[in-house]
Amino acid sequence: MVRWTLERGLFAALIVLSSVPLSLGLSASFGELSASAQGAVIRSIVVEGNRRVEPETVRSYLTFSTGDTYNAAEVDQSLKTLFATGLFQDVRIRRQGGTIIVILVENPIVNRVAFEGNREIKDDTLASEVQLKSRAVYTRARVQADVQRIFNLYRRQGLYAAQVEPQIIRLDSNRIDVVFEINEGPKTKVRSINFIGNRAFSDSQLRFVITTTRTNFLSFLKNTNIYDPDRLNLDRELLRQFYLKNGYADARIISATADLDRDGRGFFITFTIDEGERYRFGYIDIESALPSLNVDELRGVILTRTGKRYNSEKVEKTVEALTVMVSQQGYAFGQVRPRFERDQATHTMNIVYVIDECPRVYIERINIVGNFRTEDGVIRRQFRLAEGDAYNRLLVESARKRLRSLGFFKTVDIQTEPGSAPDRVILVVNVVEQPTGELSFGVGFSTAEGVIGDIAVTERNLMGKGQYVRLGFSGSLDRAQVDFSFTEPNFLDRNMAAGFDIFHKQVDLRDESSFRQRDTGANLRVGFPIADNTQLGLRYRFQREEIFDATNNASLAVKDAAAEGAVNVSSLGYTVAYDTRNLPQSPSSGVFASFSQDFAGLGGDVNYIRSVADVRGYYPITNKITLVGRTQGGAIEGWSGNDLRLTDLFSKGGETLRGFDRAGYGPRDACESVVTGKRISDCRRDSIGGKYYWATTAELRFPFPLIPDNLGMQGAIFLDAGSLWDPSQRALDAVAEEGSFIFDSSEVRMSTGFSIIWQSPLGPLRADIAEALLKADFDRTELFRFGASTNF
């Protein structure tokens, strides 16, 4: 019995085992034949030892026949031919006078193929992978190949310590059962991910780019920490594309290695990177060889701008847009090729978009292979080409990248095959699907809400239609929420995402405002790009809001809102967002800006206009030091004679100005007599909220000295400033009934402090120590704020 393992002996055993019958057969045959004279006439051919194979079938494989002159070379060739059929375990040919005797030992027939010891991979999956099937002819070569196939299957599951032993159980009538005894061993996980040669981006930032993750004690909830060679190749390409998008035109991923530790239980992955220099766009021009082409019209779709940071994605989008416009001007076979000219001295990249005519070849068919679950239409809509269109290599490559970015496929490969005519080609799209469903858990802690948790079930390719659906539950000691979302990413077959959300939320605000709030409702939404890096989102929301469980000592403004009961809010809104950040999870350069408005009053009980703006900027002072700035603000006003309710107003605290408590600044019930100035008993100084707010932040992020970059730790110093003011008239009138008033001031609040940021294996952690430099007497402050969250 041979024991097959990944570490040793496989290929040597293959050679030895497969060569045994042939060498024995040849030596035995030639030992007998060598004594025979050459040139005798063959009078008859006798076949012995055959049970299933007919004698005439055996004779058909021989290179000689009755009446031929005996020739040792022909006998040698016949031996090889018979062995090559795979039907025989041993073959001997001997001469007895004028008779040639062919002595056979047939290979057994497989009665049954079974698997034992497999837990991670089902029998059906293994059975579809191996070549040996019931009623097939057994050969040692086939079983050896099947052992290797099983090994490869377990490798893809991260089980590199697996062992496979093929066992043969002999039955009557030259039949056998083949049993693959499998010892799966422990999963081989990724213990460490390191980067060599990266100066512009830290290890923790680059880990956000790749799909492989490090193992931690909660990794059993996902499989991205299992080593997968295909995933490693994808990560290598993702890193290269990331550098090319961020100005590093010469960046190369020199190697991506996975080293198995001594006990075979974990991999150490290392990416070696040559970043090169960072470039900006230099001279941009169009050069056309096509007559009567309107070049000036084409310049309007160029996204690469002189002086801007080099971005390969903008080059690709420009090539695609130019190709489409050239086709619209009547040149179906026009092709666009960017010609790059590097200026090493100034680190600029000059680009000339060369337009000429490609060979006149049409797409006859687009065949899709490997999509057992994903519908053909989901794949075809990523192409800007259809059957019958002119073939364009650049548009095909763009389609391949879009397919890969969907996240539905492990690999995407597009090949061309000759069509029915010389000017026809067939596109063959080979995809390997990967799981798109996900069960995720989130755990966190913050000083504002305590322990935070969430659980969500997500499917990114619902029923193979490319649709997104999510059911989530989240909560803390102060909050409970459930929501369901559905998104169709190609609504009406356009580059437009549409969907809906259903939600229910209950929040305990008794520490801040002495009440609890319940919201139940739904959203209808649609979003689409309106310019490069710019998205427009439209939405309609209907929700039912209720304030309840107001405490006995709550402000009269709170009690007034609670007495109103549940109200219906019907609103229509939009958001415009602009995003050029290089890495949304951990940006070091770029800008994010958004502006949104909501108009309530399309039915319902509430009328208001709410406007919110938010701008964030990230500027790299050095490769490892980043200046972060943020400015935000909002305003809300009632209309049609309706005043604002308590829940309509803005409530702000430490999430905008560190050093202040939750709902720690802004209008607050004074609980003091207007006449005597004395404190009113049985009255709590609740946060009331305001109609206007602004906040701004300046933060300098830097690595800690003497701490390795691969730990993902950063420090930050910050300065926050902002204000919240102007309660609603309704709140003013309510507290006036008890002879009190509302503390309110638009004066600037300011704080400064120090932060520790850690991109830990469990998720981002942040601790802020802040001191309020400017505050109102009635504001509430906090010295320390901590937040931690992770998704699995």
GROMACS .gro file of N, CA, C and O in nm, residues 256-317:
model
  248
  256ALA      N    1   0.472   3.729  -0.490
  256ALA     CA    2   0.373   3.705  -0.385
  256ALA      C    3   0.394   3.561  -0.340
  256ALA      O    4   0.356   3.467  -0.409
  257THR      N    5   0.459   3.543  -0.227
  257THR     CA    6   0.498   3.409  -0.182
  257THR      C    7   0.417   3.369  -0.060
  257THR      O    8   0.377   3.452   0.021
  258ALA      N    9   0.395   3.239  -0.049
  258ALA     CA   10   0.327   3.181   0.066
  258ALA      C   11   0.415   3.071   0.122
  258ALA      O   12   0.437   2.968   0.058
  259ASP      N   13   0.470   3.093   0.239
  259ASP     CA   14   0.560   2.997   0.302
  259ASP      C   15   0.487   2.924   0.414
  259ASP      O   16   0.432   2.987   0.506
  260LEU      N   17   0.488   2.791   0.404
  260LEU     CA   18   0.420   2.708   0.503
  260LEU      C   19   0.512   2.687   0.622
  260LEU      O   20   0.633   2.661   0.608
  261ASP      N   21   0.457   2.701   0.744
  261ASP     CA   22   0.541   2.682   0.862
  261ASP      C   23   0.574   2.533   0.881
  261ASP      O   24   0.524   2.446   0.810
  262ARG      N   25   0.658   2.506   0.977
  262ARG     CA   26   0.713   2.371   0.990
  262ARG      C   27   0.607   2.266   1.020
  262ARG      O   28   0.616   2.153   0.973
  263ASP      N   29   0.507   2.302   1.100
  263ASP     CA   30   0.406   2.203   1.134
  263ASP      C   31   0.294   2.194   1.032
  263ASP      O   32   0.199   2.116   1.049
  264GLY      N   33   0.303   2.271   0.923
  264GLY     CA   34   0.205   2.263   0.815
  264GLY      C   35   0.070   2.321   0.849
  264GLY      O   36  -0.030   2.288   0.783
  265ARG      N   37   0.061   2.408   0.948
  265ARG     CA   38  -0.068   2.459   0.991
  265ARG      C   39  -0.093   2.604   0.949
  265ARG      O   40  -0.206   2.653   0.965
  266GLY      N   41   0.004   2.673   0.900
  266GLY     CA   42  -0.017   2.814   0.868
  266GLY      C   43   0.079   2.866   0.763
  266GLY      O   44   0.191   2.816   0.749
  267PHE      N   45   0.032   2.966   0.688
  267PHE     CA   46   0.113   3.028   0.583
  267PHE      C   47   0.154   3.169   0.625
  267PHE      O   48   0.076   3.242   0.688
  268PHE      N   49   0.274   3.204   0.587
  268PHE     CA   50   0.323   3.341   0.599
  268PHE      C   51   0.329   3.398   0.458
  268PHE      O   52   0.409   3.354   0.376
  269ILE      N   53   0.241   3.494   0.430
  269ILE     CA   54   0.231   3.552   0.295
  269ILE      C   55   0.312   3.680   0.290
  269ILE      O   56   0.300   3.766   0.379
  270THR      N   57   0.393   3.692   0.186
  270THR     CA   58   0.478   3.810   0.170
  270THR      C   59   0.465   3.863   0.028
  270THR      O   60   0.484   3.789  -0.068
  271PHE      N   61   0.429   3.990   0.017
  271PHE     CA   62   0.425   4.060  -0.111
  271PHE      C   63   0.548   4.150  -0.121
  271PHE      O   64   0.571   4.233  -0.032
  272THR      N   65   0.624   4.132  -0.226
  272THR     CA   66   0.740   4.217  -0.251
  272THR      C   67   0.704   4.317  -0.360
  272THR      O   68   0.666   4.278  -0.470
  273ILE      N   69   0.718   4.445  -0.327
  273ILE     CA   70   0.668   4.552  -0.414
  273ILE      C   71   0.781   4.645  -0.455
  273ILE      O   72   0.865   4.682  -0.372
  274ASP      N   73   0.783   4.680  -0.582
  274ASP     CA   74   0.869   4.786  -0.632
  274ASP      C   75   0.778   4.902  -0.674
  274ASP      O   76   0.714   4.896  -0.778
  275GLU      N   77   0.770   5.004  -0.589
  275GLU     CA   78   0.673   5.111  -0.612
  275GLU      C   79   0.711   5.201  -0.729
  275GLU      O   80   0.624   5.247  -0.804
  276GLY      N   81   0.838   5.229  -0.745
  276GLY     CA   82   0.878   5.326  -0.847
  276GLY      C   83   0.842   5.468  -0.805
  276GLY      O   84   0.805   5.495  -0.691
  277GLU      N   85   0.852   5.560  -0.900
  277GLU     CA   86   0.822   5.700  -0.872
  277GLU      C   87   0.675   5.730  -0.898
  277GLU      O   88   0.608   5.661  -0.975
  278ARG      N   89   0.629   5.838  -0.836
  278ARG     CA   90   0.489   5.880  -0.853
  278ARG      C   91   0.483   5.984  -0.964
  278ARG      O   92   0.563   6.078  -0.967
  279TYR      N   93   0.385   5.967  -1.053
  279TYR     CA   94   0.375   6.053  -1.171
  279TYR      C   95   0.249   6.138  -1.169
  279TYR      O   96   0.150   6.105  -1.102
  280ARG      N   97   0.257   6.245  -1.245
  280ARG     CA   98   0.140   6.326  -1.277
  280ARG      C   99   0.120   6.324  -1.428
  280ARG      O  100   0.212   6.293  -1.504
  281PHE      N  101  -0.001   6.355  -1.469
  281PHE     CA  102  -0.027   6.363  -1.612
  281PHE      C  103   0.044   6.485  -1.670
  281PHE      O  104   0.040   6.595  -1.613
  282GLY      N  105   0.109   6.464  -1.784
  282GLY     CA  106   0.175   6.574  -1.853
  282GLY      C  107   0.093   6.618  -1.973
  282GLY      O  108  -0.027   6.646  -1.963
  283TYR      N  109   0.158   6.616  -2.089
  283TYR     CA  110   0.094   6.660  -2.213
  283TYR      C  111  -0.008   6.556  -2.257
  283TYR      O  112   0.020   6.437  -2.265
  284ILE      N  113  -0.132   6.598  -2.285
  284ILE     CA  114  -0.240   6.510  -2.329
  284ILE      C  115  -0.287   6.554  -2.468
  284ILE      O  116  -0.318   6.672  -2.489
  285ASP      N  117  -0.292   6.458  -2.562
  285ASP     CA  118  -0.334   6.496  -2.698
  285ASP      C  119  -0.399   6.375  -2.765
  285ASP      O  120  -0.394   6.262  -2.716
  286ILE      N  121  -0.463   6.403  -2.879
  286ILE     CA  122  -0.525   6.299  -2.962
  286ILE      C  123  -0.462   6.303  -3.100
  286ILE      O  124  -0.443   6.410  -3.158
  287GLU      N  125  -0.427   6.186  -3.149
  287GLU     CA  126  -0.367   6.174  -3.282
  287GLU      C  127  -0.452   6.076  -3.363
  287GLU      O  128  -0.467   5.961  -3.325
  288SER      N  129  -0.510   6.123  -3.473
  288SER     CA  130  -0.603   6.040  -3.549
  288SER      C  131  -0.552   6.014  -3.690
  288SER      O  132  -0.501   6.105  -3.757
  289ALA      N  133  -0.568   5.890  -3.736
  289ALA     CA  134  -0.536   5.853  -3.873
  289ALA      C  135  -0.663   5.833  -3.956
  289ALA      O  136  -0.655   5.790  -4.070
  290LEU      N  137  -0.778   5.863  -3.896
  290LEU     CA  138  -0.905   5.844  -3.965
  290LEU      C  139  -0.950   5.975  -4.028
  290LEU      O  140  -0.955   6.078  -3.960
  291PRO      N  141  -0.984   5.975  -4.156
  291PRO     CA  142  -1.026   6.098  -4.223
  291PRO      C  143  -1.162   6.145  -4.171
  291PRO      O  144  -1.246   6.065  -4.133
  292SER      N  145  -1.180   6.274  -4.169
  292SER     CA  146  -1.306   6.340  -4.132
  292SER      C  147  -1.352   6.310  -3.991
  292SER      O  148  -1.469   6.330  -3.957
  293LEU      N  149  -1.263   6.261  -3.904
  293LEU     CA  150  -1.299   6.239  -3.765
  293LEU      C  151  -1.294   6.372  -3.690
  293LEU      O  152  -1.195   6.446  -3.699
  294ASN      N  153  -1.399   6.404  -3.617
  294ASN     CA  154  -1.406   6.529  -3.542
  294ASN      C  155  -1.331   6.513  -3.411
  294ASN      O  156  -1.387   6.470  -3.309
  295VAL      N  157  -1.203   6.548  -3.411
  295VAL     CA  158  -1.118   6.530  -3.294
  295VAL      C  159  -1.159   6.624  -3.182
  295VAL      O  160  -1.155   6.588  -3.063
  296ASP      N  161  -1.200   6.745  -3.215
  296ASP     CA  162  -1.238   6.842  -3.111
  296ASP      C  163  -1.356   6.792  -3.029
  296ASP      O  164  -1.363   6.815  -2.908
  297GLU      N  165  -1.447   6.721  -3.092
  297GLU     CA  166  -1.561   6.665  -3.019
  297GLU      C  167  -1.516   6.556  -2.922
  297GLU      O  168  -1.575   6.539  -2.815
  298LEU      N  169  -1.410   6.486  -2.959
  298LEU     CA  170  -1.362   6.379  -2.873
  298LEU      C  171  -1.294   6.430  -2.746
  298LEU      O  172  -1.293   6.361  -2.644
  299ARG      N  173  -1.238   6.549  -2.751
  299ARG     CA  174  -1.164   6.599  -2.636
  299ARG      C  175  -1.252   6.615  -2.513
  299ARG      O  176  -1.203   6.614  -2.400
  300GLY      N  177  -1.380   6.628  -2.533
  300GLY     CA  178  -1.470   6.648  -2.420
  300GLY      C  179  -1.484   6.528  -2.329
  300GLY      O  180  -1.531   6.542  -2.215
  301VAL      N  181  -1.449   6.408  -2.377
  301VAL     CA  182  -1.464   6.289  -2.293
  301VAL      C  183  -1.332   6.247  -2.229
  301VAL      O  184  -1.326   6.145  -2.160
  302ILE      N  185  -1.225   6.323  -2.250
  302ILE     CA  186  -1.095   6.289  -2.191
  302ILE      C  187  -1.099   6.318  -2.041
  302ILE      O  188  -1.131   6.429  -1.998
  303LEU      N  189  -1.067   6.218  -1.962
  303LEU     CA  190  -1.069   6.232  -1.816
  303LEU      C  191  -0.930   6.260  -1.759
  303LEU      O  192  -0.919   6.299  -1.642
  304THR      N  193  -0.827   6.236  -1.838
  304THR     CA  194  -0.691   6.262  -1.791
  304THR      C  195  -0.659   6.410  -1.811
  304THR      O  196  -0.667   6.461  -1.923
  305ARG      N  197  -0.623   6.479  -1.704
  305ARG     CA  198  -0.600   6.623  -1.707
  305ARG      C  199  -0.454   6.653  -1.671
  305ARG      O  200  -0.399   6.598  -1.576
  306THR      N  201  -0.396   6.741  -1.748
  306THR     CA  202  -0.257   6.782  -1.724
  306THR      C  203  -0.241   6.835  -1.582
  306THR      O  204  -0.320   6.919  -1.537
  307GLY      N  205  -0.138   6.786  -1.513
  307GLY     CA  206  -0.110   6.830  -1.376
  307GLY      C  207  -0.174   6.745  -1.269
  307GLY      O  208  -0.132   6.750  -1.154
  308LYS      N  209  -0.276   6.668  -1.305
  308LYS     CA  210  -0.341   6.582  -1.207
  308LYS      C  211  -0.258   6.455  -1.186
  308LYS      O  212  -0.176   6.418  -1.268
  309ARG      N  213  -0.283   6.390  -1.072
  309ARG     CA  214  -0.211   6.268  -1.039
  309ARG      C  215  -0.243   6.159  -1.140
  309ARG      O  216  -0.358   6.141  -1.181
  310TYR      N  217  -0.140   6.085  -1.183
  310TYR     CA  218  -0.160   5.977  -1.279
  310TYR      C  219  -0.254   5.872  -1.220
  310TYR      O  220  -0.242   5.832  -1.104
  311ASN      N  221  -0.347   5.826  -1.303
  311ASN     CA  222  -0.445   5.727  -1.261
  311ASN      C  223  -0.477   5.638  -1.380
  311ASN      O  224  -0.536   5.683  -1.479
  312SER      N  225  -0.436   5.512  -1.371
  312SER     CA  226  -0.457   5.420  -1.483
  312SER      C  227  -0.605   5.396  -1.510
  312SER      O  228  -0.645   5.371  -1.624
  313GLU      N  229  -0.687   5.406  -1.408
  313GLU     CA  230  -0.830   5.386  -1.427
  313GLU      C  231  -0.889   5.495  -1.515
  313GLU      O  232  -0.975   5.468  -1.600
  314LYS      N  233  -0.843   5.618  -1.497
  314LYS     CA  234  -0.891   5.728  -1.582
  314LYS      C  235  -0.844   5.709  -1.726
  314LYS      O  236  -0.916   5.744  -1.821
  315VAL      N  237  -0.726   5.654  -1.744
  315VAL     CA  238  -0.678   5.627  -1.880
  315VAL      C  239  -0.769   5.523  -1.945
  315VAL      O  240  -0.810   5.539  -2.061
  316GLU      N  241  -0.800   5.417  -1.874
  316GLU     CA  242  -0.885   5.311  -1.929
  316GLU      C  243  -1.024   5.363  -1.961
  316GLU      O  244  -1.082   5.330  -2.066
  317LYS      N  245  -1.081   5.444  -1.871
  317LYS     CA  246  -1.214   5.500  -1.897
  317LYS      C  247  -1.212   5.595  -2.017
  317LYS      O  248  -1.308   5.600  -2.095
   0.00000   0.00000   0.00000
